[in-house]
mmCIF file of C-alpha atoms and ligand atoms in Angstrom:
data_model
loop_
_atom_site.group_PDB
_atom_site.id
_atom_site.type_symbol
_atom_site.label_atom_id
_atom_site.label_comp_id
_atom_site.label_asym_id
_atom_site.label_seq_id
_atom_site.Cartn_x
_atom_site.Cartn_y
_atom_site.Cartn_z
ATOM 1 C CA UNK A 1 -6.243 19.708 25.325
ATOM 2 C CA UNK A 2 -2.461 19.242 25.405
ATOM 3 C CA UNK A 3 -2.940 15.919 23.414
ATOM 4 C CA UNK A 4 -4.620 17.165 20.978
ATOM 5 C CA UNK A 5 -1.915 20.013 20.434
ATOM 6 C CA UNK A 6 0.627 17.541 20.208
ATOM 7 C CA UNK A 7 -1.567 15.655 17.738
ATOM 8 C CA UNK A 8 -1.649 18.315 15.755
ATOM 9 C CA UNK A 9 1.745 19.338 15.657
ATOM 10 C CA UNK A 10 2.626 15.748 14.646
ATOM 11 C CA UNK A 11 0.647 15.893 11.517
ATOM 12 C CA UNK A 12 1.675 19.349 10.368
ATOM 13 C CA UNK A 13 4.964 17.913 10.499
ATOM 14 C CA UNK A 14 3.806 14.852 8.759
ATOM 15 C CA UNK A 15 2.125 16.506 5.955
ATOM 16 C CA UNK A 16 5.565 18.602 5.565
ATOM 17 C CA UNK A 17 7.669 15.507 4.756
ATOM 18 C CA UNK A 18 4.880 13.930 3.060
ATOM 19 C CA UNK A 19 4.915 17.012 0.729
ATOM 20 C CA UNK A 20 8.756 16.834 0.071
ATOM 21 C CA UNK A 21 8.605 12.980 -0.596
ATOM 22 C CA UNK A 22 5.660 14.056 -3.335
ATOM 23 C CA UNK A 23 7.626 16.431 -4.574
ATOM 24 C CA UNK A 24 11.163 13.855 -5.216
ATOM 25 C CA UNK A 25 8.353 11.193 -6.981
ATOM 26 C CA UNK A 26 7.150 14.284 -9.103
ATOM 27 C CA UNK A 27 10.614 15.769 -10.376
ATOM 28 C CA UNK A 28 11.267 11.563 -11.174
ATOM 29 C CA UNK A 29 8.306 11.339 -13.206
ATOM 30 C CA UNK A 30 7.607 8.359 -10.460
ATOM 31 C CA UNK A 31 4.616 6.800 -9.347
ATOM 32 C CA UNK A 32 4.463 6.647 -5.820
ATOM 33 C CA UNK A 33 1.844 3.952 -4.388
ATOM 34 C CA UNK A 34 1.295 3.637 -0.532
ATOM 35 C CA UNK A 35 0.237 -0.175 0.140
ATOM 36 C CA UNK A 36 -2.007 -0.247 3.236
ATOM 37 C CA UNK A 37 -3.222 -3.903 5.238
ATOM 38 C CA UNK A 38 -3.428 -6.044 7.951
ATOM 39 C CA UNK A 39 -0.280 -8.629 8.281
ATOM 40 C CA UNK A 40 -0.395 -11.232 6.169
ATOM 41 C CA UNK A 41 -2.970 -10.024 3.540
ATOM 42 C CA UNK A 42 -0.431 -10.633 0.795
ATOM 43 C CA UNK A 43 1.250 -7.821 0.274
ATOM 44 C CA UNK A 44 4.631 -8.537 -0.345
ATOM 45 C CA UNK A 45 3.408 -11.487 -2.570
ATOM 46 C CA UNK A 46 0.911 -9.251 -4.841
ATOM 47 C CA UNK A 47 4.348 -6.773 -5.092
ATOM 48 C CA UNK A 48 6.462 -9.815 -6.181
ATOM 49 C CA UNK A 49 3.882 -11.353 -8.587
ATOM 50 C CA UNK A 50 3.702 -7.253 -10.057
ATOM 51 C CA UNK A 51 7.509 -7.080 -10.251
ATOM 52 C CA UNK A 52 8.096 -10.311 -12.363
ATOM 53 C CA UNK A 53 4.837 -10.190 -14.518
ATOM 54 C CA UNK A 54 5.484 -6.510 -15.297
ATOM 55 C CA UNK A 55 9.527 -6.510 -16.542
ATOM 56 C CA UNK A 56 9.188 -3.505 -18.506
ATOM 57 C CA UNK A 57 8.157 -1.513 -15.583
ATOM 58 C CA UNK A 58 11.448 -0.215 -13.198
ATOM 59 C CA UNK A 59 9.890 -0.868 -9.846
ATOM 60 C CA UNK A 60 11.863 0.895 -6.631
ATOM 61 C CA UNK A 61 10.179 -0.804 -3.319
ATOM 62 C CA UNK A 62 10.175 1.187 0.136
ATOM 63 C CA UNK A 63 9.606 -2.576 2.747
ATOM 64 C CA UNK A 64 8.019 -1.415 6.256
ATOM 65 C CA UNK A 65 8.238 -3.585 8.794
ATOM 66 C CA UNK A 66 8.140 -3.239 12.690
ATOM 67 C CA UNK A 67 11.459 -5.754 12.632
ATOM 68 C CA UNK A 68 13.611 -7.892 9.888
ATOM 69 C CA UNK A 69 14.501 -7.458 6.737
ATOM 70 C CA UNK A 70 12.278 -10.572 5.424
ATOM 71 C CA UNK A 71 10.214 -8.452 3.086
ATOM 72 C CA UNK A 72 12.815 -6.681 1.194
ATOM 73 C CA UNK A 73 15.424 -9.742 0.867
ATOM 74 C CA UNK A 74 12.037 -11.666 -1.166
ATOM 75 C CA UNK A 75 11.781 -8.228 -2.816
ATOM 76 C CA UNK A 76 15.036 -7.936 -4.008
ATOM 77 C CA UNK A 77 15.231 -11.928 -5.176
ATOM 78 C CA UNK A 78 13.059 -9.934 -8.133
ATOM 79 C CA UNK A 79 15.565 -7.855 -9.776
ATOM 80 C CA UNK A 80 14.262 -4.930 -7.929
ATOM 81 C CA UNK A 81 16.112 -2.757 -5.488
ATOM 82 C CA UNK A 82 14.284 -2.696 -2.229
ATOM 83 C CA UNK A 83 15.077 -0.275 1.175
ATOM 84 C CA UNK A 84 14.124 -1.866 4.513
ATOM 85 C CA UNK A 85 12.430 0.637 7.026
ATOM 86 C CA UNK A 86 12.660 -1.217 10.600
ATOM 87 C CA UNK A 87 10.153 0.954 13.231
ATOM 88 C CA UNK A 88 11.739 -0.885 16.260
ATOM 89 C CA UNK A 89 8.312 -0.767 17.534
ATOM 90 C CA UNK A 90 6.487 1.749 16.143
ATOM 91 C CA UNK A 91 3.379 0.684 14.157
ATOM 92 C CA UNK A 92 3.154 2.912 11.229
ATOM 93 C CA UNK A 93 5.229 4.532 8.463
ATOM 94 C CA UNK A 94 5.773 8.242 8.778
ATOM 95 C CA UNK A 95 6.369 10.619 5.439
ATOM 96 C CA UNK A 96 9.915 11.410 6.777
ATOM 97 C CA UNK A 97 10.754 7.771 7.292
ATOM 98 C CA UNK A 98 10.188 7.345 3.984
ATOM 99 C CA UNK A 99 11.973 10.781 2.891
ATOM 100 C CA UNK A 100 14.949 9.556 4.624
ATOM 101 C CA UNK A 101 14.504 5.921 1.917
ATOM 102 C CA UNK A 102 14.042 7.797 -1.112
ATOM 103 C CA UNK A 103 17.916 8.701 -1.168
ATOM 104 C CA UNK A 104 19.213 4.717 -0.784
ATOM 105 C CA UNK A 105 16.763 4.490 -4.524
ATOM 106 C CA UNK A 106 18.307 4.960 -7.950
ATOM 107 C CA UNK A 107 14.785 7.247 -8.756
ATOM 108 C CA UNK A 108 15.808 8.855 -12.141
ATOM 109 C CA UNK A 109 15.677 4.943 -13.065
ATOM 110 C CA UNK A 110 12.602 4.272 -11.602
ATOM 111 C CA UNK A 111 8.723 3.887 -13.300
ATOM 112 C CA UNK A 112 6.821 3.669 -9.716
ATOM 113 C CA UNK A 113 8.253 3.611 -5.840
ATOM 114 C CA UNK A 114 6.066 1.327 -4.157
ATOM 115 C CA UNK A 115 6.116 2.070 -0.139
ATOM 116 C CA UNK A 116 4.411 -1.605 1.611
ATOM 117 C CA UNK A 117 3.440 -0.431 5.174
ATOM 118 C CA UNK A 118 3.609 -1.611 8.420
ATOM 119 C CA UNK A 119 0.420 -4.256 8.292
ATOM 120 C CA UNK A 120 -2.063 -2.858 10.269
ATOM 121 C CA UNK A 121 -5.145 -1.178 9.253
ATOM 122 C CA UNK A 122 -5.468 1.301 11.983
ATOM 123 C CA UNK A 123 -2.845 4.112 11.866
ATOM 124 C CA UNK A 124 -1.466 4.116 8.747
ATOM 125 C CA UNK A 125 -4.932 5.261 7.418
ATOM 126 C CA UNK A 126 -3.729 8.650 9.394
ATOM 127 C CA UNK A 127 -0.533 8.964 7.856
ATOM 128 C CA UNK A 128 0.241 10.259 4.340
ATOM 129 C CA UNK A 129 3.735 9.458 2.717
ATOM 130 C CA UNK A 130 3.829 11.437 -0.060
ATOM 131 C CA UNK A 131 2.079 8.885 -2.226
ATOM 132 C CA UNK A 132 0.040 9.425 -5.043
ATOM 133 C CA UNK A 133 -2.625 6.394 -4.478
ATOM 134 C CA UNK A 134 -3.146 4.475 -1.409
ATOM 135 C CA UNK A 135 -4.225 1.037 -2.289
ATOM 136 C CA UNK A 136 -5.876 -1.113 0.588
ATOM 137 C CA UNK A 137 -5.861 -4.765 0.733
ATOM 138 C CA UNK A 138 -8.462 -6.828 2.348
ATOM 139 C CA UNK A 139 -7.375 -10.663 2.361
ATOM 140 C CA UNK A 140 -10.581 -13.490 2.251
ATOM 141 C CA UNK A 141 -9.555 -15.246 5.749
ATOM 142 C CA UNK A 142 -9.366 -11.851 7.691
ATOM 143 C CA UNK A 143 -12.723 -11.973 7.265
ATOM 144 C CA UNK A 144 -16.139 -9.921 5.669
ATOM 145 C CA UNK A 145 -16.457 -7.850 9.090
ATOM 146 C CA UNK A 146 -13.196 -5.955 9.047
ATOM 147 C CA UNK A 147 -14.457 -2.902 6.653
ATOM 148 C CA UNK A 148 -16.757 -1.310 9.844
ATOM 149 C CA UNK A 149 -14.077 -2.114 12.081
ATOM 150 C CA UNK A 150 -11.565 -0.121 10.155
ATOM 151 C CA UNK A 151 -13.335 2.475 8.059
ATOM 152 C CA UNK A 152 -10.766 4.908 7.759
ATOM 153 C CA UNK A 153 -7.935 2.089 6.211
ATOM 154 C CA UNK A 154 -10.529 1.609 3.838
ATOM 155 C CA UNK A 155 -12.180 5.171 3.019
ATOM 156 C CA UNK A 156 -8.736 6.666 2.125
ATOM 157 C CA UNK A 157 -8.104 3.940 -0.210
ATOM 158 C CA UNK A 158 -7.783 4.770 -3.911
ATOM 159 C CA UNK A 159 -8.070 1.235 -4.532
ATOM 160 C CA UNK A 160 -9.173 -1.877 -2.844
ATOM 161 C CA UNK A 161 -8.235 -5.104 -3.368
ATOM 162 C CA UNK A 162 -9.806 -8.386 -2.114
ATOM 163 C CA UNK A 163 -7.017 -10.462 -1.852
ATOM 164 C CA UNK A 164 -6.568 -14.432 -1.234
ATOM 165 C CA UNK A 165 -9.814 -15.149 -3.470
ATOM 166 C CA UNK A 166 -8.612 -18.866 -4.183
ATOM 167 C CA UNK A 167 -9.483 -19.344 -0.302
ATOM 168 C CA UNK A 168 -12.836 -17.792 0.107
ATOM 169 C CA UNK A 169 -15.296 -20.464 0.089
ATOM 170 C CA UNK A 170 -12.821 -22.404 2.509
ATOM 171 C CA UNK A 171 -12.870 -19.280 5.154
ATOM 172 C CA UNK A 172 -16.711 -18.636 4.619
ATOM 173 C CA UNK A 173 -16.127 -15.091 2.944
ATOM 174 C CA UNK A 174 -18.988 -13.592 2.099
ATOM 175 C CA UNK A 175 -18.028 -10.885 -0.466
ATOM 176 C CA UNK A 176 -21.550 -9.186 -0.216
ATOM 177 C CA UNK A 177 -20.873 -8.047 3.309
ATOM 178 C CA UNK A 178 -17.844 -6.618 2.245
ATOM 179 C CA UNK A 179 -19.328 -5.175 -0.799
ATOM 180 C CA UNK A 180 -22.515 -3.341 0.831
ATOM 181 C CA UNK A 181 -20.022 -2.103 3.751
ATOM 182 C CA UNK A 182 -17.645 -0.558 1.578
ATOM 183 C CA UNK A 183 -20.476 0.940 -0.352
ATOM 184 C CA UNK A 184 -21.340 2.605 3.034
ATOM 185 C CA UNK A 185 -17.804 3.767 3.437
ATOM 186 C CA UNK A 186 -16.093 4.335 0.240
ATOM 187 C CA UNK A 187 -18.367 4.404 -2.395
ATOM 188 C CA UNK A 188 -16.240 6.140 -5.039
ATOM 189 C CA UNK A 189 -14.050 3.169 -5.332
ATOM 190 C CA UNK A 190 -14.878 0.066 -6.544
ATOM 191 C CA UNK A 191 -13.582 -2.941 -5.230
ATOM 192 C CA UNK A 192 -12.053 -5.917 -7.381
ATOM 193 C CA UNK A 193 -11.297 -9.427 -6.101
ATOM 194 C CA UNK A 194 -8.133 -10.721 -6.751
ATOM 195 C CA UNK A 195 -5.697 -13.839 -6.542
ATOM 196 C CA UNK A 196 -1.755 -14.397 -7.491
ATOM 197 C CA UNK A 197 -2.665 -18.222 -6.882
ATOM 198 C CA UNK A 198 -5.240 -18.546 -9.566
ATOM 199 C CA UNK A 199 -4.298 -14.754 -11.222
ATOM 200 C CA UNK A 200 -7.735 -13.690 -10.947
ATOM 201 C CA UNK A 201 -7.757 -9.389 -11.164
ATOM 202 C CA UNK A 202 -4.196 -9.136 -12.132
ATOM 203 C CA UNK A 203 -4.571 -8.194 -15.578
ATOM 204 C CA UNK A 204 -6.613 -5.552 -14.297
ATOM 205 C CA UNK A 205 -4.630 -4.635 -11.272
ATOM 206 C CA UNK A 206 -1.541 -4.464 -14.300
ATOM 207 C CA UNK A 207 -3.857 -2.098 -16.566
ATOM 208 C CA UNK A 208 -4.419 0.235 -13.255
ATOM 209 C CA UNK A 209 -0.930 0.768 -12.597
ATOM 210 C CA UNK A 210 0.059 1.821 -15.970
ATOM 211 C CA UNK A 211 -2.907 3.970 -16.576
ATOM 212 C CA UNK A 212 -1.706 6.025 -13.175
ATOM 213 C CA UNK A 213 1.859 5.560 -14.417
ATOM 214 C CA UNK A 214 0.398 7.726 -17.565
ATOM 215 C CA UNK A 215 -0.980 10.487 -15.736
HETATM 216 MG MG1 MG B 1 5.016 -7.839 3.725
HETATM 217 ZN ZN1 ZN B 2 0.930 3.317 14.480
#
């Protein structure tokens, strides 16, 4: 019983920064995206692809990583200012983690604050930072099982992504699997493969942002 009490307090406390980081994006006029995945999935690559095709958007990027600043240093090679949030350990982004980033960001310059998590697909799907849309990635050579093994990464998604789509037929991916599962899981959001090798989904993934940028 005493876990659970402490669980609880926890995410009270979570939802309380998460709340103030909502409300900083909201007096900007910011977009505020939470990127969810396992490592390697192609996160920081989909955000660097977004960043240069997109020039006319002012993109402010929140890098999680458990250690180095490897992310943020390919981030900023884009033109766009980047924090680096090292966890030392810990295996998820918290909402005051990224309360105390906010401040190191220009935001009354900024169109959308991206936040990239830690990859993982476990608890980050438990944490809110604040964000208005969690997008989850799901990269071809991960595999088609990893939706049932991770349902709640992938039912708190706003978006999905299949990423990596220039390698599926070499890893075997079999996109039906993936499709049926997330039916069973999430079946208000519908999933869209998508490449920055061969640009398939891009446009799309472009058209998405700015139509959340406009509400
Ligand atoms: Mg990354
Ligand atoms: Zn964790």
């Amino acid at each position: 019983m005493v876990d659970v009490i402490i669980m609880k307090a926890v995410s009270a406390d979570n939802q309380r920064h998460a709340d103030i980081v909502r409300r900083s994006l909201d007096d900007n006029g910011i977009l505020g995206l939470n990127i969810v995945s396992s490592p390697g999935a192609g996160k920081t690559t989909l955000l660097e692809k977004t960043i240069a095709d997109n020039p006319d958007i002012k993109f402010g990027v929140i890098e999680g990583d458990v250690f180095t600043s490897r992310d943020a240093k390919r981030i900023e090679k884009t033109g766009a200012p980047a924090v680096q949030l090292n966890t030392q350990g810990s295996c998820h982004l918290t909402a005051e983690m990224v309360e105390n980033a906010l401040p190191k960001l220009k935001l009354a310059e900024l169109d959308i604050v991206v936040v990239e998590n830690i990859g993982n697909l476990i608890c980050p799907a438990a944490y809110a930072l604040g964000e208005h849309k969690r997008v989850v990635l799901l990269s071809t050579p991960e595999g088609s099982d990893k939706v049932l093994k991770y349902p709640e990464a992938f039912a708190g998604a706003d978006l999905i992504l299949i990423t990596k789509m220039d390698l599926a037929s070499a890893v075997n991916f079999d996109m039906q699997v993936v499709l049926d599962d997330l039916q069973a899981v999430n079946p208000k959001v519908e999933p869209w493969p998508a490449s920055v090798v061969t640009g398939e989904g891009l446009d799309r993934w472009y058209k998405w942002l700015r139509n959340q940028m406009e509400k």
